[in-house]
Each structure stands twice: as structure tokens, then as C-alpha cells.
Amino acid sequence: MISGGCRCGAIRYEAEVAEPDRHGVCHCADCRRSAGAPMVAWLAVPEETFRITAGEARCWEGENGALRYFCPTCGTGIYYRNEAVLPGIVDIQSATLDEPEAFAPA
């Protein structure tokens, strides 16, 4: 079980992960613009194991089915869904994990 949340603590989540499907760094234009940074690290987890345990994330719908979820209070980006590109996957911004060092990007 992994857990994490936003910077202010209003949003909390958890997911069951033995080994992540993928933990990588994305530097596409959409991620760079969304994060205001040169890259974002994403940890892929099965959608059926992911759940919000506290608060309610706000969703911004981008192009081509991109759904970016963030905290409406502090603005922390938390997770991403895109059924067309990543069916059955929730991509968690791994910097929001309680123990981000547990999974090194590969």
C-alpha cells in the first residue's frame, strides 16, 4: 500500500502497488506547461487500486482526453488519467507520495 497527498494535506490518496507498472519522468510540452517545470515524475498504478481517502481533487480537462487532478486549496498536482492513452491506469505525481524514495524512476 502506498499513500500520499498534496502539500497542504487537504487531499490524501492511497493505492495498492506491489511493483509499479512504470515510474518515469515525462518532459512533454503538456506536462512541462502544467507543472511549470522541465519535467514531472509519474508513478503508474492500476486504476482499480487507487482511491482518494480525504478531500476532493479538482479536475482540469486538457486535450485528447487528458484529465489532470489537483488540490483546489494549494494547487499541488496529484494525479492524471487519460483513458485513450493509459487505459486502466492512474498516473500519480510521485513527488506527492509519503515515501517518494521508495520507487526510483526508471
PDB file of N, CA and C in Angstrom, residues 67-104:
ATOM      1  N   LEU A  67      -6.933  14.251 -18.230  1.00  0.00           N
ATOM      2  CA  LEU A  67      -7.601  14.740 -17.026  1.00  0.00           C
ATOM      3  C   LEU A  67      -6.542  14.908 -15.942  1.00  0.00           C
ATOM      4  N   ARG A  68      -6.282  16.137 -15.552  1.00  0.00           N
ATOM      5  CA  ARG A  68      -5.274  16.436 -14.529  1.00  0.00           C
ATOM      6  C   ARG A  68      -5.987  16.855 -13.248  1.00  0.00           C
ATOM      7  N   TYR A  69      -5.670  16.160 -12.160  1.00  0.00           N
ATOM      8  CA  TYR A  69      -6.319  16.400 -10.872  1.00  0.00           C
ATOM      9  C   TYR A  69      -5.342  17.099  -9.934  1.00  0.00           C
ATOM     10  N   PHE A  70      -5.846  18.097  -9.224  1.00  0.00           N
ATOM     11  CA  PHE A  70      -5.000  18.896  -8.348  1.00  0.00           C
ATOM     12  C   PHE A  70      -5.790  19.351  -7.127  1.00  0.00           C
ATOM     13  N   CYS A  71      -5.077  19.827  -6.116  1.00  0.00           N
ATOM     14  CA  CYS A  71      -5.723  20.340  -4.909  1.00  0.00           C
ATOM     15  C   CYS A  71      -6.228  21.749  -5.174  1.00  0.00           C
ATOM     16  N   PRO A  72      -7.522  22.008  -4.932  1.00  0.00           N
ATOM     17  CA  PRO A  72      -8.055  23.348  -5.157  1.00  0.00           C
ATOM     18  C   PRO A  72      -7.584  24.365  -4.109  1.00  0.00           C
ATOM     19  N   THR A  73      -6.990  23.889  -3.022  1.00  0.00           N
ATOM     20  CA  THR A  73      -6.520  24.793  -1.974  1.00  0.00           C
ATOM     21  C   THR A  73      -5.081  25.245  -2.220  1.00  0.00           C
ATOM     22  N   CYS A  74      -4.158  24.283  -2.381  1.00  0.00           N
ATOM     23  CA  CYS A  74      -2.740  24.646  -2.521  1.00  0.00           C
ATOM     24  C   CYS A  74      -2.228  24.544  -3.955  1.00  0.00           C
ATOM     25  N   GLY A  75      -3.006  23.931  -4.853  1.00  0.00           N
ATOM     26  CA  GLY A  75      -2.624  23.841  -6.256  1.00  0.00           C
ATOM     27  C   GLY A  75      -1.713  22.689  -6.623  1.00  0.00           C
ATOM     28  N   THR A  76      -1.368  21.843  -5.661  1.00  0.00           N
ATOM     29  CA  THR A  76      -0.482  20.715  -5.946  1.00  0.00           C
ATOM     30  C   THR A  76      -1.105  19.778  -6.970  1.00  0.00           C
ATOM     31  N   GLY A  77      -0.372  19.476  -8.043  1.00  0.00           N
ATOM     32  CA  GLY A  77      -0.798  18.451  -8.982  1.00  0.00           C
ATOM     33  C   GLY A  77      -0.667  17.092  -8.319  1.00  0.00           C
ATOM     34  N   ILE A  78      -1.698  16.254  -8.436  1.00  0.00           N
ATOM     35  CA  ILE A  78      -1.688  14.986  -7.705  1.00  0.00           C
ATOM     36  C   ILE A  78      -1.697  13.781  -8.630  1.00  0.00           C
ATOM     37  N   TYR A  79      -2.647  13.723  -9.570  1.00  0.00           N
ATOM     38  CA  TYR A  79      -2.698  12.556 -10.452  1.00  0.00           C
ATOM     39  C   TYR A  79      -3.296  12.915 -11.800  1.00  0.00           C
ATOM     40  N   TYR A  80      -3.174  11.954 -12.725  1.00  0.00           N
ATOM     41  CA  TYR A  80      -3.536  12.150 -14.123  1.00  0.00           C
ATOM     42  C   TYR A  80      -4.221  10.897 -14.629  1.00  0.00           C
ATOM     43  N   ARG A  81      -5.250  11.095 -15.422  1.00  0.00           N
ATOM     44  CA  ARG A  81      -5.928   9.983 -16.104  1.00  0.00           C
ATOM     45  C   ARG A  81      -6.096  10.340 -17.575  1.00  0.00           C
ATOM     46  N   ASN A  82      -5.962   9.328 -18.416  1.00  0.00           N
ATOM     47  CA  ASN A  82      -6.234   9.501 -19.836  1.00  0.00           C
ATOM     48  C   ASN A  82      -6.576   8.124 -20.386  1.00  0.00           C
ATOM     49  N   GLU A  83      -7.843   7.833 -20.463  1.00  0.00           N
ATOM     50  CA  GLU A  83      -8.315   6.503 -20.862  1.00  0.00           C
ATOM     51  C   GLU A  83      -7.863   6.134 -22.276  1.00  0.00           C
ATOM     52  N   ALA A  84      -7.710   7.109 -23.153  1.00  0.00           N
ATOM     53  CA  ALA A  84      -7.288   6.815 -24.530  1.00  0.00           C
ATOM     54  C   ALA A  84      -5.823   6.410 -24.602  1.00  0.00           C
ATOM     55  N   VAL A  85      -4.985   7.026 -23.789  1.00  0.00           N
ATOM     56  CA  VAL A  85      -3.540   6.780 -23.837  1.00  0.00           C
ATOM     57  C   VAL A  85      -3.098   5.747 -22.802  1.00  0.00           C
ATOM     58  N   LEU A  86      -3.693   5.805 -21.608  1.00  0.00           N
ATOM     59  CA  LEU A  86      -3.305   4.924 -20.500  1.00  0.00           C
ATOM     60  C   LEU A  86      -4.543   4.237 -19.916  1.00  0.00           C
ATOM     61  N   PRO A  87      -5.168   3.334 -20.660  1.00  0.00           N
ATOM     62  CA  PRO A  87      -6.386   2.696 -20.149  1.00  0.00           C
ATOM     63  C   PRO A  87      -6.123   1.899 -18.867  1.00  0.00           C
ATOM     64  N   GLY A  88      -6.994   2.126 -17.872  1.00  0.00           N
ATOM     65  CA  GLY A  88      -6.897   1.388 -16.620  1.00  0.00           C
ATOM     66  C   GLY A  88      -5.774   1.825 -15.700  1.00  0.00           C
ATOM     67  N   ILE A  89      -5.149   2.974 -16.004  1.00  0.00           N
ATOM     68  CA  ILE A  89      -4.002   3.458 -15.228  1.00  0.00           C
ATOM     69  C   ILE A  89      -4.315   4.823 -14.628  1.00  0.00           C
ATOM     70  N   VAL A  90      -3.849   5.021 -13.401  1.00  0.00           N
ATOM     71  CA  VAL A  90      -3.803   6.347 -12.797  1.00  0.00           C
ATOM     72  C   VAL A  90      -2.325   6.666 -12.643  1.00  0.00           C
ATOM     73  N   ASP A  91      -1.906   7.792 -13.159  1.00  0.00           N
ATOM     74  CA  ASP A  91      -0.528   8.255 -13.018  1.00  0.00           C
ATOM     75  C   ASP A  91      -0.478   9.228 -11.850  1.00  0.00           C
ATOM     76  N   ILE A  92       0.245   8.851 -10.815  1.00  0.00           N
ATOM     77  CA  ILE A  92       0.395   9.689  -9.620  1.00  0.00           C
ATOM     78  C   ILE A  92       1.678  10.501  -9.762  1.00  0.00           C
ATOM     79  N   GLN A  93       1.618  11.782  -9.444  1.00  0.00           N
ATOM     80  CA  GLN A  93       2.850  12.562  -9.390  1.00  0.00           C
ATOM     81  C   GLN A  93       3.631  12.053  -8.181  1.00  0.00           C
ATOM     82  N   SER A  94       4.715  11.359  -8.456  1.00  0.00           N
ATOM     83  CA  SER A  94       5.396  10.615  -7.396  1.00  0.00           C
ATOM     84  C   SER A  94       6.009  11.502  -6.315  1.00  0.00           C
ATOM     85  N   ALA A  95       6.208  12.781  -6.577  1.00  0.00           N
ATOM     86  CA  ALA A  95       6.695  13.676  -5.525  1.00  0.00           C
ATOM     87  C   ALA A  95       5.660  13.858  -4.420  1.00  0.00           C
ATOM     88  N   THR A  96       4.395  13.480  -4.681  1.00  0.00           N
ATOM     89  CA  THR A  96       3.340  13.616  -3.667  1.00  0.00           C
ATOM     90  C   THR A  96       3.227  12.392  -2.769  1.00  0.00           C
ATOM     91  N   LEU A  97       4.012  11.345  -3.046  1.00  0.00           N
ATOM     92  CA  LEU A  97       3.992  10.154  -2.188  1.00  0.00           C
ATOM     93  C   LEU A  97       4.523  10.491  -0.796  1.00  0.00           C
ATOM     94  N   ASP A  98       4.026   9.805   0.220  1.00  0.00           N
ATOM     95  CA  ASP A  98       4.564   9.968   1.569  1.00  0.00           C
ATOM     96  C   ASP A  98       6.023   9.511   1.622  1.00  0.00           C
ATOM     97  N   GLU A  99       6.353   8.498   0.839  1.00  0.00           N
ATOM     98  CA  GLU A  99       7.723   7.982   0.773  1.00  0.00           C
ATOM     99  C   GLU A  99       8.170   7.907  -0.691  1.00  0.00           C
ATOM    100  N   PRO A 100       8.433   9.065  -1.314  1.00  0.00           N
ATOM    101  CA  PRO A 100       8.780   9.055  -2.733  1.00  0.00           C
ATOM    102  C   PRO A 100      10.074   8.301  -3.042  1.00  0.00           C
ATOM    103  N   GLU A 101      10.943   8.194  -2.067  1.00  0.00           N
ATOM    104  CA  GLU A 101      12.217   7.494  -2.277  1.00  0.00           C
ATOM    105  C   GLU A 101      12.038   5.976  -2.406  1.00  0.00           C
ATOM    106  N   ALA A 102      10.857   5.456  -2.126  1.00  0.00           N
ATOM    107  CA  ALA A 102      10.609   4.006  -2.219  1.00  0.00           C
ATOM    108  C   ALA A 102      10.628   3.495  -3.657  1.00  0.00           C
ATOM    109  N   PHE A 103      10.385   4.374  -4.621  1.00  0.00           N
ATOM    110  CA  PHE A 103      10.355   3.981  -6.027  1.00  0.00           C
ATOM    111  C   PHE A 103      11.237   4.913  -6.842  1.00  0.00           C
ATOM    112  N   ALA A 104      12.376   4.417  -7.276  1.00  0.00           N
ATOM    113  CA  ALA A 104      13.262   5.238  -8.127  1.00  0.00           C
ATOM    114  C   ALA A 104      12.725   5.231  -9.554  1.00  0.00           C
TER     115      ALA A 104
END
